[in-house]
Amino acid sequence: EFSPPLCSIGIACQDRSVSNSRDLINRGFLAAELGSQLGEFRFSVYDHQQTDIRLETEGSDPEINSVIQHALDNDGFKLLYQPVVSLQGDSRETYAVLVRMINKRGIEILPDEFMDAAVRGEQMLDIDRWIIKHAIMELANQRKRGHKVSFFVSLSGIALQSEDLMVWICDCLRSYKARGAWLIFQLKERDLRIHTQKAKTFIEHLNKIKCQISVDQYGTVSDPETLLKNLPIDYVKFDSSLITNLSKHQDKQIKLNDLNEQAKINNVKTIATGVEDASSLALLWTTGVNYIQGYFLQEPSERITYDFSAV
């Protein structure tokens, strides 16, 4: 007797509120998640005003903060992993760690839907700690299985202002018998600029336990190379807006080439994020970008199974 596979379908429409193809894919994903909650063989259309797809509320911080606190109290987050792949023959297994929040109805919520409220509600540091702890747990498990995996782990700007986060990181490494050299912590360019002096001290402490540092969303402000000259940076991740439709915009190609050269002069490795098509990949290889990350390679996944030897 034939049993058809169970499925749910998410539909997202292209309109002016969609900033790029990744945003469109995320909306379709959210709609599919909602469809799966409704039952078998259902479809759902993404509606940015539909509270079920978002957080049961639209713009109400107290209610969003309540959902966040419920997630913090009940392990209501989960980590996803997206490979960061070398264009220059480096076969090391490196992944970017991404987070999703599971709301009270079991629906996955993207960070853009709750991070700002978490900052305003003074919950962001607790989320940082949850991510760090569970990323280190997973790293330790992967290493025990013989997989020489490393993770890029994002930190908020609030982390730079914490006096005890370094102790938390060291305690987690000790508890799970992990090493700092397996971690690359990434901070947004704007946060590093706002808190440059605190960032310098924080990075120096991370360097002492062999952690590396990456600048996220790099290259969208004037004089970006200033950070590279003033802070001990190992990687920069170009903002995805610089990569979107790269093959169609010569001005982006010129800017990306300049940014890549500046990084190379400062002995900083470069990563292109949001890579979604083969034409962009060819241009990035020609430019000399070191690594790429994006849906063209693999969407974020709960499984750490990418074949780096096939690149």
Coordinates of C-alpha atoms in Angstrom, one line a residue:
E1 CA 0.0 0.0 0.0
F2 CA 1.5 3.3 -1.1
S3 CA 1.8 6.1 1.6
P4 CA 2.5 9.5 0.1
P5 CA 5.2 11.5 1.8
L6 CA 4.0 14.1 4.3
C7 CA 4.8 17.7 3.4
S8 CA 4.0 21.3 4.1
I9 CA 4.4 24.2 1.6
G10 CA 5.4 27.7 2.4
I11 CA 4.6 30.5 -0.1
A12 CA 6.4 33.9 0.0
C13 CA 5.7 36.7 -2.5
Q14 CA 8.3 39.0 -4.0
D15 CA 7.4 42.7 -3.1
R16 CA 9.1 45.9 -2.1
S17 CA 9.5 44.7 1.5
V18 CA 11.8 41.9 0.4
S19 CA 15.4 43.2 0.6
N20 CA 17.1 40.2 -1.1
S21 CA 16.7 36.6 -2.2
R22 CA 17.8 35.3 1.2
D23 CA 15.0 37.3 2.9
L24 CA 12.6 35.8 0.4
I25 CA 13.8 32.2 1.2
N26 CA 13.5 32.9 5.0
R27 CA 9.9 34.1 4.6
G28 CA 9.1 30.9 2.6
F29 CA 10.7 28.9 5.4
L30 CA 8.7 30.6 8.1
A31 CA 5.5 30.0 6.1
A32 CA 6.3 26.3 5.7
E33 CA 7.0 26.0 9.4
L34 CA 3.5 27.5 10.1
G35 CA 2.0 25.1 7.6
S36 CA 3.5 22.1 9.3
Q37 CA 2.0 23.3 12.6
L38 CA -1.5 23.3 11.0
G39 CA -1.3 19.6 10.0
E40 CA -0.5 17.3 7.1
F41 CA -0.6 18.4 3.5
R42 CA -1.2 22.1 4.3
F43 CA 0.2 25.2 2.8
S44 CA 0.7 28.7 4.3
V45 CA 1.3 32.1 2.7
Y46 CA 3.8 34.4 4.4
D47 CA 2.2 37.6 5.7
H48 CA 4.4 40.1 7.4
Q49 CA 1.5 41.3 9.5
Q50 CA 0.3 37.8 10.5
T51 CA 1.1 37.5 14.2
D52 CA 1.1 33.7 14.1
I53 CA 4.2 33.7 11.9
R54 CA 6.0 36.2 14.0
L55 CA 5.7 36.3 17.8
E56 CA 2.0 36.2 18.6
T57 CA 2.4 40.0 18.8
E58 CA 3.4 42.8 16.5
G59 CA 5.7 45.4 18.1
S60 CA 4.8 44.8 21.8
D61 CA 8.1 44.4 23.7
P62 CA 6.6 43.1 26.9
E63 CA 5.0 40.2 25.1
I64 CA 8.0 39.5 23.0
N65 CA 10.2 39.6 26.1
S66 CA 7.9 37.1 27.7
V67 CA 8.3 34.7 24.8
I68 CA 12.1 35.2 25.0
Q69 CA 12.2 34.5 28.7
H70 CA 10.1 31.4 28.2
A71 CA 12.7 30.2 25.6
L72 CA 15.6 31.0 28.0
D73 CA 13.9 29.1 30.9
N74 CA 13.0 26.1 28.8
D75 CA 15.9 25.7 26.3
G76 CA 13.7 27.1 23.7
F77 CA 16.4 28.0 21.2
K78 CA 18.2 25.8 18.7
L79 CA 21.4 26.1 16.7
L80 CA 21.8 25.7 13.0
Y81 CA 25.0 25.4 11.1
Q82 CA 26.1 26.7 7.7
P83 CA 29.5 25.8 6.1
V84 CA 32.1 28.4 5.5
V85 CA 34.1 27.1 2.6
S86 CA 37.5 28.0 1.3
L87 CA 38.0 29.1 -2.3
Q88 CA 41.8 28.5 -2.0
G89 CA 42.1 24.9 -1.1
D90 CA 41.7 25.0 2.7
S91 CA 39.7 21.9 3.6
R92 CA 39.2 22.6 7.3
E93 CA 35.6 22.0 8.5
T94 CA 34.3 25.4 9.6
Y95 CA 30.7 26.4 10.2
A96 CA 28.9 29.6 11.0
V97 CA 26.5 29.1 14.0
L98 CA 23.0 30.5 13.6
V99 CA 20.3 30.6 16.2
R100 CA 16.5 30.2 16.0
M101 CA 14.0 30.7 18.8
I102 CA 11.1 28.4 19.3
N103 CA 8.0 30.2 20.5
K104 CA 5.3 28.8 22.8
R105 CA 3.5 27.3 19.9
G106 CA 6.6 25.5 18.6
I107 CA 7.2 27.8 15.6
E108 CA 10.8 28.8 14.7
I109 CA 11.5 32.5 14.9
L110 CA 14.3 34.2 13.1
P111 CA 16.7 36.5 15.0
D112 CA 15.5 39.6 13.2
E113 CA 12.1 39.0 14.9
F114 CA 13.3 39.1 18.5
M115 CA 16.9 40.4 18.9
D116 CA 16.1 44.1 19.1
A117 CA 13.4 43.4 21.8
A118 CA 16.0 41.2 23.6
V119 CA 18.4 44.1 23.7
R120 CA 15.8 46.5 25.0
G121 CA 14.6 44.0 27.5
E122 CA 18.2 43.3 28.8
Q123 CA 18.0 39.7 27.7
M124 CA 20.6 39.7 25.0
L125 CA 23.5 38.7 27.3
D126 CA 21.6 35.6 28.4
I127 CA 21.0 34.7 24.8
D128 CA 24.7 35.2 24.1
R129 CA 25.5 32.8 26.9
W130 CA 23.0 30.2 25.7
I131 CA 24.6 30.3 22.3
I132 CA 28.1 30.1 23.5
K133 CA 27.4 27.2 25.9
H134 CA 25.5 25.1 23.3
A135 CA 28.0 25.8 20.5
I136 CA 30.9 24.7 22.8
M137 CA 28.9 21.6 23.8
E138 CA 28.4 20.7 20.1
L139 CA 32.0 21.4 19.3
A140 CA 33.2 19.1 22.0
N141 CA 30.8 16.3 20.7
Q142 CA 32.0 16.7 17.2
R143 CA 35.7 16.6 18.2
K144 CA 35.1 13.5 20.3
R145 CA 33.7 11.8 17.1
G146 CA 36.9 12.7 15.3
H147 CA 35.6 15.7 13.3
K148 CA 38.0 18.6 13.4
V149 CA 35.3 21.2 13.3
S150 CA 35.5 24.9 14.1
F151 CA 32.7 27.4 14.7
F152 CA 32.1 31.0 13.9
V153 CA 29.9 32.2 16.9
S154 CA 28.3 35.6 16.8
L155 CA 28.3 37.9 19.9
S156 CA 26.1 41.0 20.5
G157 CA 27.4 44.4 21.2
I158 CA 26.2 43.9 24.8
A159 CA 28.8 41.2 25.2
L160 CA 31.6 43.8 24.8
Q161 CA 30.2 45.6 27.9
S162 CA 30.0 42.5 30.1
E163 CA 32.5 42.2 32.9
D164 CA 32.1 38.4 33.4
L165 CA 31.4 37.0 29.9
M166 CA 35.1 36.0 29.6
V167 CA 34.8 34.0 32.8
W168 CA 31.7 32.3 31.3
I169 CA 33.5 31.4 28.1
C170 CA 36.5 29.9 30.0
D171 CA 34.1 28.0 32.4
C172 CA 32.3 26.5 29.4
L173 CA 35.5 25.5 27.7
R174 CA 36.7 23.8 30.9
S175 CA 33.4 22.1 31.6
Y176 CA 33.2 20.5 28.1
K177 CA 37.0 20.0 27.7
A178 CA 37.0 22.2 24.6
R179 CA 39.7 24.5 23.3
G180 CA 39.5 28.2 22.5
A181 CA 41.3 27.5 19.2
W182 CA 38.2 25.8 17.9
L183 CA 36.2 29.1 18.1
I184 CA 36.1 32.2 16.0
F185 CA 34.0 34.9 17.7
Q186 CA 32.4 37.4 15.4
L187 CA 31.2 40.9 16.2
K188 CA 29.4 43.4 14.0
E189 CA 31.4 46.2 12.6
R190 CA 29.1 48.9 14.1
D191 CA 29.5 47.4 17.6
L192 CA 33.2 47.4 17.3
R193 CA 33.2 51.0 16.3
I194 CA 30.9 52.1 19.1
H195 CA 32.9 50.2 21.8
T196 CA 36.4 50.2 20.3
Q197 CA 38.3 50.4 23.6
K198 CA 36.2 47.7 25.3
A199 CA 36.5 45.6 22.2
K200 CA 40.3 45.9 22.2
T201 CA 40.4 44.6 25.8
F202 CA 37.9 41.9 25.2
I203 CA 39.7 40.7 22.1
E204 CA 43.0 40.6 23.9
H205 CA 41.5 38.3 26.5
L206 CA 40.0 36.0 23.8
N207 CA 43.4 35.9 22.1
K208 CA 44.9 34.6 25.4
I209 CA 42.8 31.5 25.2
K210 CA 43.6 31.1 21.5
C211 CA 40.2 32.2 20.1
Q212 CA 40.1 34.1 16.8
I213 CA 38.1 37.2 15.9
S214 CA 35.9 38.0 12.9
V215 CA 34.2 41.3 11.9
D216 CA 30.7 40.7 10.7
Q217 CA 28.7 42.9 8.3
Y218 CA 32.0 44.5 7.2
G219 CA 32.4 47.1 4.5
T220 CA 29.3 49.3 4.6
V221 CA 30.7 52.3 6.4
S222 CA 33.5 54.8 5.4
D223 CA 37.1 53.9 6.2
P224 CA 36.4 50.3 7.2
E225 CA 40.1 49.5 7.2
T226 CA 40.5 51.6 10.4
L227 CA 39.3 48.6 12.4
L228 CA 41.8 46.4 10.9
K229 CA 44.6 48.8 11.8
N230 CA 43.5 49.2 15.4
L231 CA 42.2 45.8 16.4
P232 CA 43.8 42.3 16.1
I233 CA 41.3 40.9 13.6
D234 CA 41.6 37.5 11.9
Y235 CA 38.7 37.5 9.5
V236 CA 36.2 39.9 8.0
K237 CA 32.8 38.8 6.7
F238 CA 31.6 41.2 3.9
D239 CA 28.1 42.4 4.4
S240 CA 25.7 40.4 2.3
S241 CA 24.5 43.6 0.5
L242 CA 27.9 43.8 -1.2
I243 CA 27.3 40.3 -2.6
T244 CA 23.7 40.5 -3.7
N245 CA 23.5 40.6 -7.5
L246 CA 27.2 41.1 -7.6
S247 CA 27.5 40.1 -11.3
K248 CA 25.1 42.9 -12.3
H249 CA 26.8 45.8 -10.5
Q250 CA 30.3 46.8 -11.5
D251 CA 30.5 49.3 -8.6
K252 CA 30.0 46.5 -6.1
Q253 CA 32.7 44.5 -7.8
I254 CA 35.2 47.4 -7.6
K255 CA 34.4 48.1 -4.0
L256 CA 34.7 44.4 -3.1
N257 CA 38.0 44.2 -4.8
D258 CA 39.3 47.3 -2.9
L259 CA 38.0 45.9 0.5
N260 CA 39.6 42.5 -0.2
E261 CA 43.0 44.1 -1.0
Q262 CA 42.9 46.2 2.2
A263 CA 42.2 43.1 4.2
K264 CA 45.0 41.2 2.5
I265 CA 47.5 44.1 3.3
N266 CA 46.5 43.8 7.0
N267 CA 46.9 39.9 6.9
V268 CA 43.1 39.5 7.4
K269 CA 41.2 36.7 5.7
T270 CA 38.0 37.5 3.9
I271 CA 34.6 35.8 3.8
A272 CA 31.8 36.6 1.4
T273 CA 28.3 35.9 2.9
G274 CA 25.0 35.6 1.2
V275 CA 26.4 33.8 -1.8
E276 CA 23.5 32.5 -3.8
D277 CA 24.5 32.0 -7.4
A278 CA 27.3 30.6 -9.5
S279 CA 28.1 33.9 -11.3
S280 CA 28.8 35.6 -8.0
L281 CA 31.0 32.7 -7.0
A282 CA 33.1 33.1 -10.1
L283 CA 33.6 36.8 -9.4
L284 CA 34.5 36.2 -5.8
W285 CA 37.1 33.6 -6.8
T286 CA 38.6 36.0 -9.3
T287 CA 38.7 38.8 -6.7
G288 CA 40.7 36.6 -4.3
V289 CA 38.1 36.2 -1.5
N290 CA 39.3 33.5 0.8
Y291 CA 36.0 31.9 1.9
I292 CA 32.3 31.9 1.0
Q293 CA 29.1 31.2 2.9
G294 CA 25.5 31.1 1.6
Y295 CA 22.6 29.2 0.3
F296 CA 24.4 28.4 -2.9
L297 CA 26.5 26.0 -0.9
Q298 CA 24.0 24.9 1.7
E299 CA 21.1 26.4 3.7
P300 CA 21.5 26.5 7.5
S301 CA 21.0 23.0 8.9
E302 CA 20.7 21.2 12.2
R303 CA 23.1 18.6 10.8
I304 CA 26.9 19.1 10.5
T305 CA 27.5 17.0 7.5
Y306 CA 28.9 19.2 4.7
D307 CA 31.5 17.5 2.5
F308 CA 34.4 20.0 2.5
S309 CA 36.6 17.6 0.4
A310 CA 34.2 18.0 -2.5
V311 CA 34.8 21.7 -3.0

